[in-house]
Structure formats: C-alpha cells, structure tokens
C-alpha cells in the first residue's frame, strides 16, 4: 500500500457499553504505537490491535484508560508515533464526523448530581483535513446556571485582577442603566435606531428610518441613532466611555431597532417598558449563528445572551420564523413575519431602470454583457482572521471561458476579506474587481448568474428568479467545523459544485438547476408586496399607539 505520511484516518467508531472502539486506517506498512495526548501535553500509551496491513483497532475502556483511571478534564487527541519518533495526530473521515452528535455520551452518577461526559469533535488546521479530538469532562449539577460568568475561573494574579475589573464594570453599567431608566419617563415616543456592527446606517434600518421620515413620523417620535463597530479589533468602540454613552442612550428609549448581533444587551436586563426589535440584516443562509451553534466553539451562554432580550423579531417570511427560532432561542410568539424592509423597492421597475442607466454610464464596457457575479462568504472564525482560499479559483480558465462566451466575471469578496483574487492581465477585459462596490443588492439588477457558497446573499437575489450556483470547495469541512443550519447539498436552491471542475462543467453546460430557485422564491416570497417597512412601523410604533405593554 502506498504510504502517505499524514494518512492516519479514523474510519469507524462505535460503543460497547464503556468500551469505545476506534478503527484507524494508515498507509504505513510497519507497526506503530498509539497514544492519547491532551492539549496540554500529557500523554498515555493505549493498546491497539493490528487488523491487517495498515489497519488498527483501539479498544478503549474509558473507565480505565491509564492507571485504572478515567481521562482527566480536557481535550484529547489520538496520536501515532512512528519508529523514527515522528508524531502525528489522527484525522477522521467526514462520514464518521457527521455522526459525532450521536456518538457523544453522558454518564450520570451520584444520584444525577454529577456526570462524566465524553464528546467528539474536529478541528481543521489547513481547511483540508479533520483532526479528531475527544472532550473529557466531569460535571457538577449547576443550580445557578442562569448566572452568566464572563470570565472563567483563573488562578494567576493578573487574570484575577482582570476578572475583578470586568465584574466591577458590569455592575457599574447595570446600576448606571437602571438609574437612567428610572429617571427618564417612558412615554412611548423615544425610538433608537442602532447598530453594533456598522458605523453607518444601512439595510433594513436605513429603509425603516427613511420610511418613518417619509410618513412624517419623525415629528411624532424622537429618533436617536447609535452606530458602533464592536467586532474585531475596533478597540475605540469598546472603551468604557463608549459603553457608558450607548448605555445611557439605551436606557432612555421606548423602542430600539437593531439589525445584527448587539453584545451590549448581554450585560444587563432591559426594563419591561422597552421594546427591543431585531430586524436581522440577512435572509436565509447556511452558516450557523446564535443558538444554532450551541455546544460548538463560540456558542452563546445558556442565559444572558443578547438574543434573549428581543421582544420582537422581524423576519422575511413565516418560513424564516422557524429558522430564527433556532438562532435566537426565543418563543414563537415573539416573531413577526412582516418582510425585509430593505427589499421594499427591490422590484420597482423605475428604480431598476434608473440604476441601470447610471451604472452603465459609469461602466459602459459592461453594457450588453452577460454578467456573472462571484460573491462568496469568508472563511475563518471572525473578522480578525477572515480569508478566502484564492487558489480554489482559476481565473485564467474563468477568463478564457468568458472571452469565448462574451460574458464578464465580477468579483465581490466579503467585506471581512482583505485580500481579493489577483486578476490575470490577459483577461482584464473579462474579469473585474467589484469588492469595494457599496451595495451588492444593486448589482443583482445587472447580474445574470450569481455564484456564492454559504452566504445568505442568494436570499434577496431569489426575487430576481435568476440562477444561482453554489461553489462549495470545502463543503464537508465547513459544515463540520463552522456549522450550518441545513445540509447544503440537499437544500441549496441551485446547482452545488464541490470542485472547480464541476463549476466549469456547470458553466459550460449551463446546468444551473433553475427550478430550485423558482421553488425557493415561491416558498419565501409568496406574500411579498414591497411594504415591509410600513408593516413594521405600524406593528411596532403606530398600530399599538406606542403603548408600552
């Protein structure tokens, strides 16, 4: 068998009571030794049985892993040591990884007041292979689970001081909020439009704000604005003075509209006379967010998350109410399927014609061209380390294809991605960089084919009833590490291509599976009437007379 140095892959796992059976396939012809090694460096030898050339069975008694003991608390890897002392972590097949939730175990004891848990997970260091690990933890009954602990238990003096400072800051913020809340009467006429992820007004918030002013309601309601970017390394937005200013604004309001994750609401409980209205910026994507990621790295706390504070959640359709119940973990009665305000004028022919005239005047070389818009999401945990694997797109082949067909290829990378694709000089008239274009929704008017991946941008584009192709070169890795709401292959409203070759075949054959986007549009926009902003304003501000419930 051909030997691949890193090819130590777990291809089967199953339980027999407290025995955990792990089967490993290697391409290595000689005998190897297996160890279980913690993330902190502790390691213990484990027995393995050679099943055949390059195949091993590890039969692990979890109550007697070493020295008649369970594994200690922590993360553990299965490690192979070769005769030359080389050490390799074991990978796991995607087929096995998809079954991890069913394989995890909770062993209760001490009249259910304690438990030992063993769960399985994966991490990818290169976005190509899945490194296998086990999380081993002994748990106590937590009767105070509603109390959010912002910094876990620490031992060194510096960390303790940091914890003390943060605890004191949170207490101060809470007192400050409630003091202002009590002092300022709630008459139902104070409204704040707020973003904690953008420093400007955009999307649903902008549409709602514009419609409030068009209806003259800004004379009836006192409108306040707050924009900060608290993501990534925007330290200025996170200093104590900035927090105090925004908390003071929040405490004075009757109604607050937000459009995204707003962590400030995780630090204190809003007064009962304040409505917090979430008009989430995105439609239906595949990326897991909020409580749909519960149990994974970066998941919210069981209690104290800002998502738990929403009194009203506006969704684009009834179908999306089900999706966001999982994301925000609030009861169904809090959801209002009133539509997405930023799509109100999306299909207005006059607006579309006016945009096209201005667009083609600015970009005359795109007129009368069939346009492909390439708009993928980012990889990485967050804004700080966001990227896209540029090697997965062969722009020479794309350029050659576009030249032969008379098409053009526009690139619009996610705003978090600093490095875009490098356009070959030879195809500078077929491929164009549009990452800095301010509004992707406007680009949909001139787009004939959208290529995306796990982003929610296909949701709005579906209103155009034009084809979408999903280029998911890392689909299984992404689904298993980042997490998705639904299986992409079976649920994407368009052709799914897992390799660049498949993508090119799709383009060359124009095999876009357009019936899927038609079906998706019918399901999600059946009640679309272009009046979402009015419905939201009537429901939240006008219909109930702004009375506080």
mmCIF file with all atom_site columns, C-alpha atoms in Angstrom, residues 208-349:
data_model
loop_
_atom_site.group_PDB
_atom_site.id
_atom_site.type_symbol
_atom_site.label_atom_id
_atom_site.label_alt_id
_atom_site.label_comp_id
_atom_site.label_asym_id
_atom_site.label_entity_id
_atom_site.label_seq_id
_atom_site.pdbx_PDB_ins_code
_atom_site.Cartn_x
_atom_site.Cartn_y
_atom_site.Cartn_z
_atom_site.occupancy
_atom_site.B_iso_or_equiv
_atom_site.pdbx_formal_charge
_atom_site.auth_seq_id
_atom_site.auth_comp_id
_atom_site.auth_asym_id
_atom_site.auth_atom_id
_atom_site.pdbx_PDB_model_num
ATOM 1   C CA . UNK A 1 208 ? -37.229 51.804 8.212   1.00 0.00 ? 208 UNK A CA 1
ATOM 2   C CA . UNK A 1 209 ? -35.661 55.175 9.072   1.00 0.00 ? 209 UNK A CA 1
ATOM 3   C CA . UNK A 1 210 ? -36.376 56.579 5.610   1.00 0.00 ? 210 UNK A CA 1
ATOM 4   C CA . UNK A 1 211 ? -39.996 55.404 5.725   1.00 0.00 ? 211 UNK A CA 1
ATOM 5   C CA . UNK A 1 212 ? -40.506 56.910 9.195   1.00 0.00 ? 212 UNK A CA 1
ATOM 6   C CA . UNK A 1 213 ? -39.412 60.284 7.786   1.00 0.00 ? 213 UNK A CA 1
ATOM 7   C CA . UNK A 1 214 ? -41.465 59.897 4.579   1.00 0.00 ? 214 UNK A CA 1
ATOM 8   C CA . UNK A 1 215 ? -44.556 59.384 6.697   1.00 0.00 ? 215 UNK A CA 1
ATOM 9   C CA . UNK A 1 216 ? -43.703 62.396 8.872   1.00 0.00 ? 216 UNK A CA 1
ATOM 10  C CA . UNK A 1 217 ? -43.456 60.229 11.950  1.00 0.00 ? 217 UNK A CA 1
ATOM 11  C CA . UNK A 1 218 ? -40.110 61.766 12.905  1.00 0.00 ? 218 UNK A CA 1
ATOM 12  C CA . UNK A 1 219 ? -42.206 64.701 14.180  1.00 0.00 ? 219 UNK A CA 1
ATOM 13  C CA . UNK A 1 220 ? -44.182 62.381 16.436  1.00 0.00 ? 220 UNK A CA 1
ATOM 14  C CA . UNK A 1 221 ? -41.262 60.281 17.624  1.00 0.00 ? 221 UNK A CA 1
ATOM 15  C CA . UNK A 1 222 ? -37.873 61.451 18.866  1.00 0.00 ? 222 UNK A CA 1
ATOM 16  C CA . UNK A 1 223 ? -35.377 59.434 16.803  1.00 0.00 ? 223 UNK A CA 1
ATOM 17  C CA . UNK A 1 224 ? -31.913 58.719 18.226  1.00 0.00 ? 224 UNK A CA 1
ATOM 18  C CA . UNK A 1 225 ? -29.081 56.958 16.393  1.00 0.00 ? 225 UNK A CA 1
ATOM 19  C CA . UNK A 1 226 ? -26.190 54.843 17.627  1.00 0.00 ? 226 UNK A CA 1
ATOM 20  C CA . UNK A 1 227 ? -23.590 53.208 15.361  1.00 0.00 ? 227 UNK A CA 1
ATOM 21  C CA . UNK A 1 228 ? -20.512 51.344 16.594  1.00 0.00 ? 228 UNK A CA 1
ATOM 22  C CA . UNK A 1 229 ? -18.380 48.522 15.270  1.00 0.00 ? 229 UNK A CA 1
ATOM 23  C CA . UNK A 1 230 ? -17.641 46.344 18.284  1.00 0.00 ? 230 UNK A CA 1
ATOM 24  C CA . UNK A 1 231 ? -16.283 43.452 16.200  1.00 0.00 ? 231 UNK A CA 1
ATOM 25  C CA . UNK A 1 232 ? -12.665 42.512 15.744  1.00 0.00 ? 232 UNK A CA 1
ATOM 26  C CA . UNK A 1 233 ? -10.002 44.959 16.878  1.00 0.00 ? 233 UNK A CA 1
ATOM 27  C CA . UNK A 1 234 ? -12.114 48.101 16.943  1.00 0.00 ? 234 UNK A CA 1
ATOM 28  C CA . UNK A 1 235 ? -10.941 48.973 20.438  1.00 0.00 ? 235 UNK A CA 1
ATOM 29  C CA . UNK A 1 236 ? -12.189 52.532 20.300  1.00 0.00 ? 236 UNK A CA 1
ATOM 30  C CA . UNK A 1 237 ? -15.751 51.224 20.051  1.00 0.00 ? 237 UNK A CA 1
ATOM 31  C CA . UNK A 1 238 ? -15.183 49.067 23.103  1.00 0.00 ? 238 UNK A CA 1
ATOM 32  C CA . UNK A 1 239 ? -13.711 51.577 25.594  1.00 0.00 ? 239 UNK A CA 1
ATOM 33  C CA . UNK A 1 240 ? -15.599 52.330 28.777  1.00 0.00 ? 240 UNK A CA 1
ATOM 34  C CA . UNK A 1 241 ? -16.724 55.824 27.721  1.00 0.00 ? 241 UNK A CA 1
ATOM 35  C CA . UNK A 1 242 ? -18.236 54.458 24.516  1.00 0.00 ? 242 UNK A CA 1
ATOM 36  C CA . UNK A 1 243 ? -20.090 51.810 26.516  1.00 0.00 ? 243 UNK A CA 1
ATOM 37  C CA . UNK A 1 244 ? -21.392 54.368 29.007  1.00 0.00 ? 244 UNK A CA 1
ATOM 38  C CA . UNK A 1 245 ? -22.659 56.637 26.229  1.00 0.00 ? 245 UNK A CA 1
ATOM 39  C CA . UNK A 1 246 ? -24.517 53.867 24.451  1.00 0.00 ? 246 UNK A CA 1
ATOM 40  C CA . UNK A 1 247 ? -25.968 52.507 27.711  1.00 0.00 ? 247 UNK A CA 1
ATOM 41  C CA . UNK A 1 248 ? -27.313 55.980 28.532  1.00 0.00 ? 248 UNK A CA 1
ATOM 42  C CA . UNK A 1 249 ? -28.987 56.160 25.128  1.00 0.00 ? 249 UNK A CA 1
ATOM 43  C CA . UNK A 1 250 ? -30.481 52.682 25.549  1.00 0.00 ? 250 UNK A CA 1
ATOM 44  C CA . UNK A 1 251 ? -31.879 53.476 28.994  1.00 0.00 ? 251 UNK A CA 1
ATOM 45  C CA . UNK A 1 252 ? -33.812 56.460 27.650  1.00 0.00 ? 252 UNK A CA 1
ATOM 46  C CA . UNK A 1 253 ? -35.632 54.603 24.855  1.00 0.00 ? 253 UNK A CA 1
ATOM 47  C CA . UNK A 1 254 ? -39.118 53.190 24.453  1.00 0.00 ? 254 UNK A CA 1
ATOM 48  C CA . UNK A 1 255 ? -38.283 51.277 21.268  1.00 0.00 ? 255 UNK A CA 1
ATOM 49  C CA . UNK A 1 256 ? -34.884 50.146 19.970  1.00 0.00 ? 256 UNK A CA 1
ATOM 50  C CA . UNK A 1 257 ? -34.315 48.739 16.477  1.00 0.00 ? 257 UNK A CA 1
ATOM 51  C CA . UNK A 1 258 ? -31.178 46.627 15.918  1.00 0.00 ? 258 UNK A CA 1
ATOM 52  C CA . UNK A 1 259 ? -30.057 44.780 12.795  1.00 0.00 ? 259 UNK A CA 1
ATOM 53  C CA . UNK A 1 260 ? -27.383 42.344 13.955  1.00 0.00 ? 260 UNK A CA 1
ATOM 54  C CA . UNK A 1 261 ? -25.588 40.918 16.948  1.00 0.00 ? 261 UNK A CA 1
ATOM 55  C CA . UNK A 1 262 ? -25.538 43.575 19.706  1.00 0.00 ? 262 UNK A CA 1
ATOM 56  C CA . UNK A 1 263 ? -23.408 42.322 22.634  1.00 0.00 ? 263 UNK A CA 1
ATOM 57  C CA . UNK A 1 264 ? -24.181 45.300 24.869  1.00 0.00 ? 264 UNK A CA 1
ATOM 58  C CA . UNK A 1 265 ? -27.605 43.788 25.624  1.00 0.00 ? 265 UNK A CA 1
ATOM 59  C CA . UNK A 1 266 ? -25.921 40.779 27.198  1.00 0.00 ? 266 UNK A CA 1
ATOM 60  C CA . UNK A 1 267 ? -24.690 42.791 30.188  1.00 0.00 ? 267 UNK A CA 1
ATOM 61  C CA . UNK A 1 268 ? -27.951 43.982 31.732  1.00 0.00 ? 268 UNK A CA 1
ATOM 62  C CA . UNK A 1 269 ? -31.655 43.207 31.641  1.00 0.00 ? 269 UNK A CA 1
ATOM 63  C CA . UNK A 1 270 ? -33.779 45.682 29.716  1.00 0.00 ? 270 UNK A CA 1
ATOM 64  C CA . UNK A 1 271 ? -36.631 47.395 31.526  1.00 0.00 ? 271 UNK A CA 1
ATOM 65  C CA . UNK A 1 272 ? -40.087 45.976 30.856  1.00 0.00 ? 272 UNK A CA 1
ATOM 66  C CA . UNK A 1 273 ? -41.262 49.175 29.183  1.00 0.00 ? 273 UNK A CA 1
ATOM 67  C CA . UNK A 1 274 ? -38.663 48.977 26.429  1.00 0.00 ? 274 UNK A CA 1
ATOM 68  C CA . UNK A 1 275 ? -39.167 47.111 23.174  1.00 0.00 ? 275 UNK A CA 1
ATOM 69  C CA . UNK A 1 276 ? -36.059 45.646 21.557  1.00 0.00 ? 276 UNK A CA 1
ATOM 70  C CA . UNK A 1 277 ? -36.802 44.899 17.902  1.00 0.00 ? 277 UNK A CA 1
ATOM 71  C CA . UNK A 1 278 ? -34.409 42.719 15.898  1.00 0.00 ? 278 UNK A CA 1
ATOM 72  C CA . UNK A 1 279 ? -34.645 43.298 12.121  1.00 0.00 ? 279 UNK A CA 1
ATOM 73  C CA . UNK A 1 280 ? -31.873 40.853 11.240  1.00 0.00 ? 280 UNK A CA 1
ATOM 74  C CA . UNK A 1 281 ? -29.750 42.004 8.297   1.00 0.00 ? 281 UNK A CA 1
ATOM 75  C CA . UNK A 1 282 ? -29.667 38.679 6.455   1.00 0.00 ? 282 UNK A CA 1
ATOM 76  C CA . UNK A 1 283 ? -32.222 36.366 4.949   1.00 0.00 ? 283 UNK A CA 1
ATOM 77  C CA . UNK A 1 284 ? -31.706 32.632 4.995   1.00 0.00 ? 284 UNK A CA 1
ATOM 78  C CA . UNK A 1 285 ? -28.129 31.445 4.688   1.00 0.00 ? 285 UNK A CA 1
ATOM 79  C CA . UNK A 1 286 ? -26.381 28.231 5.638   1.00 0.00 ? 286 UNK A CA 1
ATOM 80  C CA . UNK A 1 287 ? -23.909 29.467 8.256   1.00 0.00 ? 287 UNK A CA 1
ATOM 81  C CA . UNK A 1 288 ? -24.879 28.568 11.827  1.00 0.00 ? 288 UNK A CA 1
ATOM 82  C CA . UNK A 1 289 ? -25.210 31.571 14.104  1.00 0.00 ? 289 UNK A CA 1
ATOM 83  C CA . UNK A 1 290 ? -26.536 32.166 17.605  1.00 0.00 ? 290 UNK A CA 1
ATOM 84  C CA . UNK A 1 291 ? -28.020 29.168 19.382  1.00 0.00 ? 291 UNK A CA 1
ATOM 85  C CA . UNK A 1 292 ? -27.941 27.047 16.242  1.00 0.00 ? 292 UNK A CA 1
ATOM 86  C CA . UNK A 1 293 ? -24.229 26.748 17.184  1.00 0.00 ? 293 UNK A CA 1
ATOM 87  C CA . UNK A 1 294 ? -24.921 25.836 20.809  1.00 0.00 ? 294 UNK A CA 1
ATOM 88  C CA . UNK A 1 295 ? -22.297 23.405 22.052  1.00 0.00 ? 295 UNK A CA 1
ATOM 89  C CA . UNK A 1 296 ? -19.738 24.455 19.431  1.00 0.00 ? 296 UNK A CA 1
ATOM 90  C CA . UNK A 1 297 ? -16.832 26.852 19.888  1.00 0.00 ? 297 UNK A CA 1
ATOM 91  C CA . UNK A 1 298 ? -18.117 30.406 20.174  1.00 0.00 ? 298 UNK A CA 1
ATOM 92  C CA . UNK A 1 299 ? -21.663 29.426 21.156  1.00 0.00 ? 299 UNK A CA 1
ATOM 93  C CA . UNK A 1 300 ? -23.683 31.793 23.373  1.00 0.00 ? 300 UNK A CA 1
ATOM 94  C CA . UNK A 1 301 ? -24.295 31.254 27.094  1.00 0.00 ? 301 UNK A CA 1
ATOM 95  C CA . UNK A 1 302 ? -27.499 29.416 28.115  1.00 0.00 ? 302 UNK A CA 1
ATOM 96  C CA . UNK A 1 303 ? -28.636 32.607 29.803  1.00 0.00 ? 303 UNK A CA 1
ATOM 97  C CA . UNK A 1 304 ? -27.568 36.222 29.431  1.00 0.00 ? 304 UNK A CA 1
ATOM 98  C CA . UNK A 1 305 ? -27.133 36.282 25.656  1.00 0.00 ? 305 UNK A CA 1
ATOM 99  C CA . UNK A 1 306 ? -28.266 39.469 23.932  1.00 0.00 ? 306 UNK A CA 1
ATOM 100 C CA . UNK A 1 307 ? -30.519 37.309 21.739  1.00 0.00 ? 307 UNK A CA 1
ATOM 101 C CA . UNK A 1 308 ? -32.687 36.532 24.784  1.00 0.00 ? 308 UNK A CA 1
ATOM 102 C CA . UNK A 1 309 ? -33.587 40.212 25.153  1.00 0.00 ? 309 UNK A CA 1
ATOM 103 C CA . UNK A 1 310 ? -35.545 40.649 21.914  1.00 0.00 ? 310 UNK A CA 1
ATOM 104 C CA . UNK A 1 311 ? -39.209 41.458 22.439  1.00 0.00 ? 311 UNK A CA 1
ATOM 105 C CA . UNK A 1 312 ? -39.901 41.426 18.686  1.00 0.00 ? 312 UNK A CA 1
ATOM 106 C CA . UNK A 1 313 ? -38.072 39.619 15.887  1.00 0.00 ? 313 UNK A CA 1
ATOM 107 C CA . UNK A 1 314 ? -38.937 40.666 12.339  1.00 0.00 ? 314 UNK A CA 1
ATOM 108 C CA . UNK A 1 315 ? -38.466 38.004 9.660   1.00 0.00 ? 315 UNK A CA 1
ATOM 109 C CA . UNK A 1 316 ? -38.847 37.982 5.911   1.00 0.00 ? 316 UNK A CA 1
ATOM 110 C CA . UNK A 1 317 ? -41.403 35.166 5.857   1.00 0.00 ? 317 UNK A CA 1
ATOM 111 C CA . UNK A 1 318 ? -43.184 32.617 8.046   1.00 0.00 ? 318 UNK A CA 1
ATOM 112 C CA . UNK A 1 319 ? -40.643 30.052 6.909   1.00 0.00 ? 319 UNK A CA 1
ATOM 113 C CA . UNK A 1 320 ? -37.820 32.184 8.298   1.00 0.00 ? 320 UNK A CA 1
ATOM 114 C CA . UNK A 1 321 ? -39.538 32.413 11.675  1.00 0.00 ? 321 UNK A CA 1
ATOM 115 C CA . UNK A 1 322 ? -38.762 28.734 12.168  1.00 0.00 ? 322 UNK A CA 1
ATOM 116 C CA . UNK A 1 323 ? -35.137 29.277 11.143  1.00 0.00 ? 323 UNK A CA 1
ATOM 117 C CA . UNK A 1 324 ? -34.595 32.158 13.559  1.00 0.00 ? 324 UNK A CA 1
ATOM 118 C CA . UNK A 1 325 ? -36.309 30.446 16.469  1.00 0.00 ? 325 UNK A CA 1
ATOM 119 C CA . UNK A 1 326 ? -33.286 28.180 16.424  1.00 0.00 ? 326 UNK A CA 1
ATOM 120 C CA . UNK A 1 327 ? -30.875 31.105 16.070  1.00 0.00 ? 327 UNK A CA 1
ATOM 121 C CA . UNK A 1 328 ? -32.254 33.332 18.831  1.00 0.00 ? 328 UNK A CA 1
ATOM 122 C CA . UNK A 1 329 ? -33.907 30.713 21.071  1.00 0.00 ? 329 UNK A CA 1
ATOM 123 C CA . UNK A 1 330 ? -36.969 32.803 21.874  1.00 0.00 ? 330 UNK A CA 1
ATOM 124 C CA . UNK A 1 331 ? -40.611 31.742 21.796  1.00 0.00 ? 331 UNK A CA 1
ATOM 125 C CA . UNK A 1 332 ? -42.552 31.691 18.524  1.00 0.00 ? 332 UNK A CA 1
ATOM 126 C CA . UNK A 1 333 ? -44.922 34.471 19.646  1.00 0.00 ? 333 UNK A CA 1
ATOM 127 C CA . UNK A 1 334 ? -42.028 36.972 19.514  1.00 0.00 ? 334 UNK A CA 1
ATOM 128 C CA . UNK A 1 335 ? -41.663 36.529 15.738  1.00 0.00 ? 335 UNK A CA 1
ATOM 129 C CA . UNK A 1 336 ? -43.356 38.781 13.208  1.00 0.00 ? 336 UNK A CA 1
ATOM 130 C CA . UNK A 1 337 ? -43.072 37.656 9.552   1.00 0.00 ? 337 UNK A CA 1
ATOM 131 C CA . UNK A 1 338 ? -43.573 41.157 8.145   1.00 0.00 ? 338 UNK A CA 1
ATOM 132 C CA . UNK A 1 339 ? -40.893 41.086 5.449   1.00 0.00 ? 339 UNK A CA 1
ATOM 133 C CA . UNK A 1 340 ? -37.469 42.649 4.929   1.00 0.00 ? 340 UNK A CA 1
ATOM 134 C CA . UNK A 1 341 ? -37.701 46.414 4.746   1.00 0.00 ? 341 UNK A CA 1
ATOM 135 C CA . UNK A 1 342 ? -34.644 46.799 2.532   1.00 0.00 ? 342 UNK A CA 1
ATOM 136 C CA . UNK A 1 343 ? -36.415 44.790 -0.200  1.00 0.00 ? 343 UNK A CA 1
ATOM 137 C CA . UNK A 1 344 ? -39.449 47.092 -0.353  1.00 0.00 ? 344 UNK A CA 1
ATOM 138 C CA . UNK A 1 345 ? -38.471 48.789 -3.578  1.00 0.00 ? 345 UNK A CA 1
ATOM 139 C CA . UNK A 1 346 ? -36.283 45.996 -4.837  1.00 0.00 ? 346 UNK A CA 1
ATOM 140 C CA . UNK A 1 347 ? -38.507 45.136 -7.809  1.00 0.00 ? 347 UNK A CA 1
ATOM 141 C CA . UNK A 1 348 ? -39.573 48.701 -8.588  1.00 0.00 ? 348 UNK A CA 1
ATOM 142 C CA . UNK A 1 349 ? -39.089 48.984 -12.360 1.00 0.00 ? 349 UNK A CA 1
#
